[in-house]
mmCIF file of C-alpha atoms in Angstrom:
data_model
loop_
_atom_site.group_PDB
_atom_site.id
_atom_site.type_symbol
_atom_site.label_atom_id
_atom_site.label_comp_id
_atom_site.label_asym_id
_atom_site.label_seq_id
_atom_site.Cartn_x
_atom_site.Cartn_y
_atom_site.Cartn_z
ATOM 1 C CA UNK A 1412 -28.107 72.655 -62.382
ATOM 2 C CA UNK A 1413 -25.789 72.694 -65.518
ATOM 3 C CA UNK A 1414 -24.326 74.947 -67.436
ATOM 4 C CA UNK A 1415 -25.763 73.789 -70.474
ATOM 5 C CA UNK A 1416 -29.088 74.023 -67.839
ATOM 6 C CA UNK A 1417 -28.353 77.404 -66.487
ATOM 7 C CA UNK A 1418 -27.786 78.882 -70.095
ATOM 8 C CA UNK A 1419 -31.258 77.853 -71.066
ATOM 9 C CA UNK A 1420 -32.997 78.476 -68.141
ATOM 10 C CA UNK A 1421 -31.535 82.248 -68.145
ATOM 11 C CA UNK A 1422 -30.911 82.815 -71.826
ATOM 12 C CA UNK A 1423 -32.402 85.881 -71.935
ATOM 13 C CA UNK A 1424 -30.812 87.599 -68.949
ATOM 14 C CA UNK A 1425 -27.228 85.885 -70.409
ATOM 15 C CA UNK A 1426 -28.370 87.527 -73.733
ATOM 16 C CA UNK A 1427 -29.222 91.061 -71.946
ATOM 17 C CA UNK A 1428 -25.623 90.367 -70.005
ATOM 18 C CA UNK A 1429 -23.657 90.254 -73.578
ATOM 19 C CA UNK A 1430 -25.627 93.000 -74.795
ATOM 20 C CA UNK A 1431 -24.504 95.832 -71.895
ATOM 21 C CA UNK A 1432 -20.708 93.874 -72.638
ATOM 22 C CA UNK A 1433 -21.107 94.662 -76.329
ATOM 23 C CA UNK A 1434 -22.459 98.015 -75.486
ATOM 24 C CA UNK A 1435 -19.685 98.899 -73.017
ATOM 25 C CA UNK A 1436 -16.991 97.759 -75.492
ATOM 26 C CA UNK A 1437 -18.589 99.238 -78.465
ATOM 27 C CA UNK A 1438 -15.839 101.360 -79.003
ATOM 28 C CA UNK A 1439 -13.287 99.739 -77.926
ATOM 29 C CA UNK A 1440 -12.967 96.515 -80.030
ATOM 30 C CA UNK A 1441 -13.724 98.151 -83.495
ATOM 31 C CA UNK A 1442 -10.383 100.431 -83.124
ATOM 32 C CA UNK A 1443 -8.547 97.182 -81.579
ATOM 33 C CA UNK A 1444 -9.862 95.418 -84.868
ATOM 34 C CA UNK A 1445 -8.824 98.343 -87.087
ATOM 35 C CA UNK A 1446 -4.964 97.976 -85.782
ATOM 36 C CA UNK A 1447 -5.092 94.352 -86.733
ATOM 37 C CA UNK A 1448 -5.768 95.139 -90.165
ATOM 38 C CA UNK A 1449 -3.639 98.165 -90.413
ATOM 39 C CA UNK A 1450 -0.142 96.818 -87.923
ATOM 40 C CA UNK A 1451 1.586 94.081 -89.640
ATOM 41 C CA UNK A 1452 2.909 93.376 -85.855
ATOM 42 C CA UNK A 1453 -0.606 92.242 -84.526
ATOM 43 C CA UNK A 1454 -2.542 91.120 -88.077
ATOM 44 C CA UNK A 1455 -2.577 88.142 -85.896
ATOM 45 C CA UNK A 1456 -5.593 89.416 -83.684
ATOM 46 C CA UNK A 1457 -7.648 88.223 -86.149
ATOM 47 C CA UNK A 1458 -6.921 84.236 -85.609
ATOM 48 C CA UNK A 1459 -6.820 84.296 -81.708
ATOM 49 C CA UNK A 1460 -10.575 84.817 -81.088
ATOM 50 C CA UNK A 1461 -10.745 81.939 -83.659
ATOM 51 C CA UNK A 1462 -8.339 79.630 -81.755
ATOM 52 C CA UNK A 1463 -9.560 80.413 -78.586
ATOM 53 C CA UNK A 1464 -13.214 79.821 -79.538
ATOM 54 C CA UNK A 1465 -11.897 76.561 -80.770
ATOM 55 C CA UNK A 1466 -10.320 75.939 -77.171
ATOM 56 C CA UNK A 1467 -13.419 76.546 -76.282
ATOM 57 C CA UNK A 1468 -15.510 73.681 -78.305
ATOM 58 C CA UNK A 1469 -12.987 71.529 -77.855
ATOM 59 C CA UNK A 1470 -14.481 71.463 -74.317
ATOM 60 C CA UNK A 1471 -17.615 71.785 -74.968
ATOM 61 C CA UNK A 1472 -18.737 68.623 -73.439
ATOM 62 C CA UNK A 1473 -17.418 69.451 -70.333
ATOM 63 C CA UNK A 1474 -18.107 72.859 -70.139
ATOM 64 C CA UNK A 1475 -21.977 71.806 -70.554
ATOM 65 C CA UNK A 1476 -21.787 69.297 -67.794
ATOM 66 C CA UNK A 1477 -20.122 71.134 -65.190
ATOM 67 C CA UNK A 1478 -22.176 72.438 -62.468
ATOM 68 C CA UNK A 1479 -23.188 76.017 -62.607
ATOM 69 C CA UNK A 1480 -22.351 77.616 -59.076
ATOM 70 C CA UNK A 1481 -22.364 81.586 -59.288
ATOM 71 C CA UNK A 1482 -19.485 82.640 -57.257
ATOM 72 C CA UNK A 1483 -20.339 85.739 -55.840
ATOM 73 C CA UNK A 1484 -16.640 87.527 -55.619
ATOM 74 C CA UNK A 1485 -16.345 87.336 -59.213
ATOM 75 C CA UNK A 1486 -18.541 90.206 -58.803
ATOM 76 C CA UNK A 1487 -15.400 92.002 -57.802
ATOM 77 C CA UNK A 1488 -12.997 91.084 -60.738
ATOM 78 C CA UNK A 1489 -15.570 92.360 -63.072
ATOM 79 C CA UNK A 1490 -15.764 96.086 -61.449
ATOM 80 C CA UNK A 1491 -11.912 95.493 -61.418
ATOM 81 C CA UNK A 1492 -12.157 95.177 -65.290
ATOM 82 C CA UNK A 1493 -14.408 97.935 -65.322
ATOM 83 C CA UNK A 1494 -12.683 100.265 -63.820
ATOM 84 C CA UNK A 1495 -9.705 99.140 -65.188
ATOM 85 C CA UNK A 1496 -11.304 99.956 -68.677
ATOM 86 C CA UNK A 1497 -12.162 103.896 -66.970
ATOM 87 C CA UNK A 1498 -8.518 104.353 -65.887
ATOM 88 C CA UNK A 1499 -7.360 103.461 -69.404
ATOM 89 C CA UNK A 1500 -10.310 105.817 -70.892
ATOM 90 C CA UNK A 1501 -9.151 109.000 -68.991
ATOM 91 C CA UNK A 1502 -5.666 108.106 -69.572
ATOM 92 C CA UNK A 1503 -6.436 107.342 -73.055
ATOM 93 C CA UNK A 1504 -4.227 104.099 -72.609
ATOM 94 C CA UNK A 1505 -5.459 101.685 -75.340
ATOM 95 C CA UNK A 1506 -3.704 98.679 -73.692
ATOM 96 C CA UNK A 1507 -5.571 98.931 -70.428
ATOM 97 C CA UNK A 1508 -8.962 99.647 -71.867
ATOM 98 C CA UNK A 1509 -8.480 97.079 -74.562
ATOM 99 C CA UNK A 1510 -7.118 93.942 -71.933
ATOM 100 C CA UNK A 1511 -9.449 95.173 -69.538
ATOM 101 C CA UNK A 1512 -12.034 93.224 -71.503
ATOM 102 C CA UNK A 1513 -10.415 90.139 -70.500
ATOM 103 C CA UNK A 1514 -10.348 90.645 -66.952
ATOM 104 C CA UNK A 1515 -14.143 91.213 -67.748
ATOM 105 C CA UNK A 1516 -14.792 88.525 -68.959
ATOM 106 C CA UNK A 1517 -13.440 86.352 -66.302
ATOM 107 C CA UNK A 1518 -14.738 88.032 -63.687
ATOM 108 C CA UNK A 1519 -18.183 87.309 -65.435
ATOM 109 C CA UNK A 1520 -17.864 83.777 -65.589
ATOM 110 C CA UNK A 1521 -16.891 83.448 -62.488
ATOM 111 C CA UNK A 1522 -19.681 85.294 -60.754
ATOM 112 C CA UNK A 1523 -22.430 83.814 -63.516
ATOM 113 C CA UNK A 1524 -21.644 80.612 -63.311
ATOM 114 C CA UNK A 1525 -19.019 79.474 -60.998
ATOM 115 C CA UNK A 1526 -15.016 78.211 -60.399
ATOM 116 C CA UNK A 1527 -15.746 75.205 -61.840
ATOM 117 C CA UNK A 1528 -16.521 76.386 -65.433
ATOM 118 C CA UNK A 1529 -13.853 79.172 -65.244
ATOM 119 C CA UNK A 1530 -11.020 76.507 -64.735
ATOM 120 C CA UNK A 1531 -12.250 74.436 -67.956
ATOM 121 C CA UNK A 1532 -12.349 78.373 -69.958
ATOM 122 C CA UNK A 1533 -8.816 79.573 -68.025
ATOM 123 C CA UNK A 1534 -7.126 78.858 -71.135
ATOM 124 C CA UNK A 1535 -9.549 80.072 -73.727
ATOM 125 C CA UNK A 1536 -9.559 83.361 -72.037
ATOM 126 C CA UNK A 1537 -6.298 83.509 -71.007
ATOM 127 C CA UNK A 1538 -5.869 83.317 -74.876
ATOM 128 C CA UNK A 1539 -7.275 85.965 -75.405
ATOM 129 C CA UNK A 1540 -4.865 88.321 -74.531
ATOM 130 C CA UNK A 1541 -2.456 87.839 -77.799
ATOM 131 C CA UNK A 1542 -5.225 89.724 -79.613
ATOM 132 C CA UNK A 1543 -4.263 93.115 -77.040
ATOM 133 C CA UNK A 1544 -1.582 94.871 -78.905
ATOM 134 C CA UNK A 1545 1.223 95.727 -76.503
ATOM 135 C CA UNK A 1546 1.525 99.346 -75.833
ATOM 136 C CA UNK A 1547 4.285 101.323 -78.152
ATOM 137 C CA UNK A 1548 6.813 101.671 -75.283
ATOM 138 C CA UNK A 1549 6.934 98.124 -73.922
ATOM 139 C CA UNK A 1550 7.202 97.480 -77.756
ATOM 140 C CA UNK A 1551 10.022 99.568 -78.679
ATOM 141 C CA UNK A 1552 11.868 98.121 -75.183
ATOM 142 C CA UNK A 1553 11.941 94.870 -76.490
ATOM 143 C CA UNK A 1554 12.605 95.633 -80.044
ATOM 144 C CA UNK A 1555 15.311 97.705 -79.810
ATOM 145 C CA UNK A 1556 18.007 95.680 -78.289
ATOM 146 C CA UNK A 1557 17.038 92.970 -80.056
ATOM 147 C CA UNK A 1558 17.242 95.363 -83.429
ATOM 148 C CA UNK A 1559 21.348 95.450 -81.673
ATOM 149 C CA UNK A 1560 21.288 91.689 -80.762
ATOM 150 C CA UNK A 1561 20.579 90.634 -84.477
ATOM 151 C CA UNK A 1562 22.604 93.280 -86.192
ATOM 152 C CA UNK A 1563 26.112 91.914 -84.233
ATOM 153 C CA UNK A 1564 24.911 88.096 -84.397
ATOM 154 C CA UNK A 1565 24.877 89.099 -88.390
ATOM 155 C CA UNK A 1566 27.973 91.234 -88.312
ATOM 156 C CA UNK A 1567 29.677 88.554 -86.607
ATOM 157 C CA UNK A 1568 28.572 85.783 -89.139
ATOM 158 C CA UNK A 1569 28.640 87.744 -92.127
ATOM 159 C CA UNK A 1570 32.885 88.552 -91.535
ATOM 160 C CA UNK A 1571 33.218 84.943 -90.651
ATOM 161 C CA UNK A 1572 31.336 84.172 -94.449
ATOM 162 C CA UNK A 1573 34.530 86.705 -95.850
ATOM 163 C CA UNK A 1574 32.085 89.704 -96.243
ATOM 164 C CA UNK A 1575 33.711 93.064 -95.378
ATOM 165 C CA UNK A 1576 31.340 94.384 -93.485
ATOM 166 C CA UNK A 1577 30.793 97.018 -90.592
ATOM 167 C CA UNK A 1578 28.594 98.024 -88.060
ATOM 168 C CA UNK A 1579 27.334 101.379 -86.289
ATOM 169 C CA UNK A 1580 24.507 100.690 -84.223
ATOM 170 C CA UNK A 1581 22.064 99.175 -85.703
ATOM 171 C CA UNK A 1582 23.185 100.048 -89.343
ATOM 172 C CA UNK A 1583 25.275 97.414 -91.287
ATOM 173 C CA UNK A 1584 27.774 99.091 -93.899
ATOM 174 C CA UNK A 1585 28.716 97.294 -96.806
ATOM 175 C CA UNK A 1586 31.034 98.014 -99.699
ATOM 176 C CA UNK A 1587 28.418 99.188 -102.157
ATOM 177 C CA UNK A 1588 25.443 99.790 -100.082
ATOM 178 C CA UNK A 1589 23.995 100.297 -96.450
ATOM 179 C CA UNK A 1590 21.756 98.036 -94.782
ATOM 180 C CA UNK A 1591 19.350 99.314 -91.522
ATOM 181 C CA UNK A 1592 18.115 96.598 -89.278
ATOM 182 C CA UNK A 1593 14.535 97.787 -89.004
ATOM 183 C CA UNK A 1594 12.195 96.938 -85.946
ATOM 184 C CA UNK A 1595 10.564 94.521 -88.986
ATOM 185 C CA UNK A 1596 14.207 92.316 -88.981
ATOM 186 C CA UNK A 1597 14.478 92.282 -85.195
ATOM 187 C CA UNK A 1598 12.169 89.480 -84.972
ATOM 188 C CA UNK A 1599 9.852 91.086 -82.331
ATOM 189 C CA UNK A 1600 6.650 90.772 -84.795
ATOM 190 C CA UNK A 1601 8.003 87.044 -85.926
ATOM 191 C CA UNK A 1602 8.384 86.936 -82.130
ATOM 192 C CA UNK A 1603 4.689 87.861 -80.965
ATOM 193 C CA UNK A 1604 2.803 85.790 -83.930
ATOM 194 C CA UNK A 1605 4.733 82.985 -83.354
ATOM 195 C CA UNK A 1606 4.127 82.829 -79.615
ATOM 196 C CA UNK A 1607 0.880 83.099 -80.271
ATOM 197 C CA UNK A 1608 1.179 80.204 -82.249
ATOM 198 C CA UNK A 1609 2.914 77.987 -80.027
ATOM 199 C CA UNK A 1610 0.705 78.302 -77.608
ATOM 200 C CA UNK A 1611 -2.009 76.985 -79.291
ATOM 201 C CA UNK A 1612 0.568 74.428 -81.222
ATOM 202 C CA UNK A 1613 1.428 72.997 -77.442
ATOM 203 C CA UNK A 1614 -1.871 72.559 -76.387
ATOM 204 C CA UNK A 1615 -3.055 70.828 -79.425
ATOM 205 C CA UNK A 1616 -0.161 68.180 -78.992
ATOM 206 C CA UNK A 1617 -0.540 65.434 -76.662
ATOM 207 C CA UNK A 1618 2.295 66.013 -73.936
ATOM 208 C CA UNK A 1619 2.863 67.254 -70.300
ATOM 209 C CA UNK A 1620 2.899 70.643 -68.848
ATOM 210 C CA UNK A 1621 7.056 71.271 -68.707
ATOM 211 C CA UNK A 1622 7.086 69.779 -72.450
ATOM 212 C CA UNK A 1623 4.086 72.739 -73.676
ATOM 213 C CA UNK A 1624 6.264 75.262 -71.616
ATOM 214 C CA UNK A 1625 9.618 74.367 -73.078
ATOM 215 C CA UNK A 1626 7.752 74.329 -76.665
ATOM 216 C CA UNK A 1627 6.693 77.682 -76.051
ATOM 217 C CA UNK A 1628 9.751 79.253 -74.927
ATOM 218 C CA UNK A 1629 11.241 77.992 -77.820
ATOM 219 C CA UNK A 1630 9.136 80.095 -79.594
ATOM 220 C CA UNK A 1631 11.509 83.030 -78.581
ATOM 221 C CA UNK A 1632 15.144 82.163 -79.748
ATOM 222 C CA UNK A 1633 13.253 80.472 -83.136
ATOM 223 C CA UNK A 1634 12.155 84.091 -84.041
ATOM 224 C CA UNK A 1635 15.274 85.762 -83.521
ATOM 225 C CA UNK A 1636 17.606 83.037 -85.153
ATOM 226 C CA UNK A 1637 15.339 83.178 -87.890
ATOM 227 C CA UNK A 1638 15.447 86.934 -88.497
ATOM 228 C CA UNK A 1639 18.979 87.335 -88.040
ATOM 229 C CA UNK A 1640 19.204 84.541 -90.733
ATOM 230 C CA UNK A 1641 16.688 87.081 -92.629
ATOM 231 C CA UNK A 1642 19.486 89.664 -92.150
ATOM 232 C CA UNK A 1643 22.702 87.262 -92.840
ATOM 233 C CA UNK A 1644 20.914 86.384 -96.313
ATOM 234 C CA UNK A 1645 20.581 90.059 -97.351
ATOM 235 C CA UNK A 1646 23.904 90.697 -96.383
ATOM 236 C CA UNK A 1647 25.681 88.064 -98.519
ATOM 237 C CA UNK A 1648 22.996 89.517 -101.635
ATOM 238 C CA UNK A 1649 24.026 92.926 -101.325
ATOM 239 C CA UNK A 1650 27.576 92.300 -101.223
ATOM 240 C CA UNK A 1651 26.872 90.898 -105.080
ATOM 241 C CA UNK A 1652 23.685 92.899 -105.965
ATOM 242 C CA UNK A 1653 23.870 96.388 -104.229
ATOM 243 C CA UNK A 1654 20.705 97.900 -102.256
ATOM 244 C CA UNK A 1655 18.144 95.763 -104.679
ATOM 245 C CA UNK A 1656 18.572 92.698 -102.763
ATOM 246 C CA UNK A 1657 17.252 95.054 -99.833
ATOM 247 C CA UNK A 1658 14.046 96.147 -101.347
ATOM 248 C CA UNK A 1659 10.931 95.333 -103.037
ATOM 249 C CA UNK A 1660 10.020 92.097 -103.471
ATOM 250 C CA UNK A 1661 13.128 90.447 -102.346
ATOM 251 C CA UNK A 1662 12.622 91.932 -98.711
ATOM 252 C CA UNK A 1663 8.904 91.102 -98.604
ATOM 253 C CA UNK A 1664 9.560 87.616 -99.594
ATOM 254 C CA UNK A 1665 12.253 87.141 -97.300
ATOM 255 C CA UNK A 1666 10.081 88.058 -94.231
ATOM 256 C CA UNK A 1667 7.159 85.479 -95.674
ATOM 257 C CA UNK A 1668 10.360 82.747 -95.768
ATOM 258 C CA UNK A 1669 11.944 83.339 -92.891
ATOM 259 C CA UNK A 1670 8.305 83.414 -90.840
ATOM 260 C CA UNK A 1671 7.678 79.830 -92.434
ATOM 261 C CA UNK A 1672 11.271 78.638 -91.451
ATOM 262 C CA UNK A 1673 10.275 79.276 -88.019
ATOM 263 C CA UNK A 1674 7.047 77.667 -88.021
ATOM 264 C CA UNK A 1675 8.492 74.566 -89.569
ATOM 265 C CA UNK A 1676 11.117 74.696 -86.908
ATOM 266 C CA UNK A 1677 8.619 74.915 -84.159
ATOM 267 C CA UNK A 1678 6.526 72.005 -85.752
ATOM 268 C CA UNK A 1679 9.844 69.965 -86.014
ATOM 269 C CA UNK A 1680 10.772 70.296 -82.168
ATOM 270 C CA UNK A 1681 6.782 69.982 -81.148
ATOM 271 C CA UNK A 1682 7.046 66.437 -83.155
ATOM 272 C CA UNK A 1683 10.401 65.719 -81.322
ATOM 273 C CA UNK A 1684 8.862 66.784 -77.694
ATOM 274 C CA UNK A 1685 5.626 65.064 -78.510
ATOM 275 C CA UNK A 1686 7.225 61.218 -79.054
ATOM 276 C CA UNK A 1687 7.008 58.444 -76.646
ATOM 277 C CA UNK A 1688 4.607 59.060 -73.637
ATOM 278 C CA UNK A 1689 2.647 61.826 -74.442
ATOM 279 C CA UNK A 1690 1.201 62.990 -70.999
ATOM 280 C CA UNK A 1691 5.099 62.595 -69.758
ATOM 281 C CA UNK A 1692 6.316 65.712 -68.239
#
């Protein structure tokens, strides 16, 4: 029997299936959704179910033809999930209980309807992890020394440009005004939309396995080099225009520019990596 077989054959215990999921996560996803909308750093959430439903129908074809074979230790990785989502409950850990959905959701397929199926929807689900906002401390690990790692990178341009300029930390000191390179200009939330992106940029592209990889690690030094551009720029403005070229409008529009830079870069070395024999490693 068929997927596409199975699912109509057993709709309604499929349906009653999603139902006790929804029911489980009830609480759960609506406060994940709410920190999309209210964290700049993960506003991306709202796209990846998106992209990785298109992963999905991109599939789809397959995914209907492929035998159906329940695979009975998937039964396992689901109670993994669920427990998973208890620890994270009585620890009140919302990355466990949140990404604990995931590991649901495999383990489902695999004991509903087989191996098979759960290879074709590996990456779909896998996916579905960039919507799981990482928890505060692995956050602030990462962002802080690269907060240090763009401020010198500036420093060091910015004297090179003639700018007398010094640095305490993570706080650039001008002439007329002090600059603070904020967790916003360390490139971490450039860093985690944009790897989001590539991701889904690679596997749209028609190339091999090491060229997705090396497209998505380039993800990484894009963001920073573009933020610590972000920071160079406002450096050389406030040396002419004080703390103004800092704030307001200026700053939000330099975060919108320097985000686009990096996509652009990222489509410009996809189109490089993606020439000549496309399924070439």
């Amino acid at each position: 029997m068929t997927v596409a077989e199975c699912l109509k054959h057993h709709r309604v215990q499929f349906l009653l299936v999603l139902l006790i999921l929804a029911a489980v996560y009830w609480s759960v996803v609506p406060e994940m959704v709410q920190q999309w909308y209210e964290d700049e750093n993960y506003s991306h959430g709202f796209v990846v179910p998106l992209i990785a439903g298109y992963f999905a129908y991109e599939r789809r074809k397959d995914l209907a033809s492929v035998l159906a074979e329940p695979w009975w230790p998937g039964l396992l990785l689901v109670v993994a999930g669920l427990m998973q989502l208890v620890v994270g409950w009585l620890g009140t850990e919302f990355f466990t209980m949140r990404s604990s959905l995931v590991v649901t959701l495999c383990g489902m397929t695999l004991f509903l309807l087989g191996k098979r199926l759960f290879r074709l929807m590996l990456l779909p689900l896998a996916y579905l992890l960039f919507m799981v906002p990482l928890p505060y401390i692995i956050y602030d690990m990462v962002a802080f020394p690269l907060k240090l790692f763009v401020t010198r990178v500036s420093i060091a341009t910015l004297k090179l440009m003639g700018v007398v300029v010094m640095r305490e930390g993570n706080i650039i000191m001008l002439p007329f005004t002090t600059l603070e390179v904020a967790d916003a200009c360390s490139g971490i939330r450039s860093l985690i939309s944009l790897l989001a992106l590539a991701v889904a940029y690679a596997f749209f592209l028609e190339m091999g396995q090491l060229r997705r990889g090396l497209l998505i690690l380039a993800a990484i030094p894009i963001a920073i080099s573009a933020n610590a551009l972000r920071v160079i720029g406002t450096g050389v403005l406030a040396q002419y225009w004080g703390a103004r070229a800092a704030e307001g409008f200026f700053h939000e529009f330099a975060g919108l520019a320097v985000f686009v830079v990096a996509i652009a870069l990222m489509i410009g070395l996809g189109s490089l990596l993606s020439r000549g024999k496309g399924g070439a490693a």
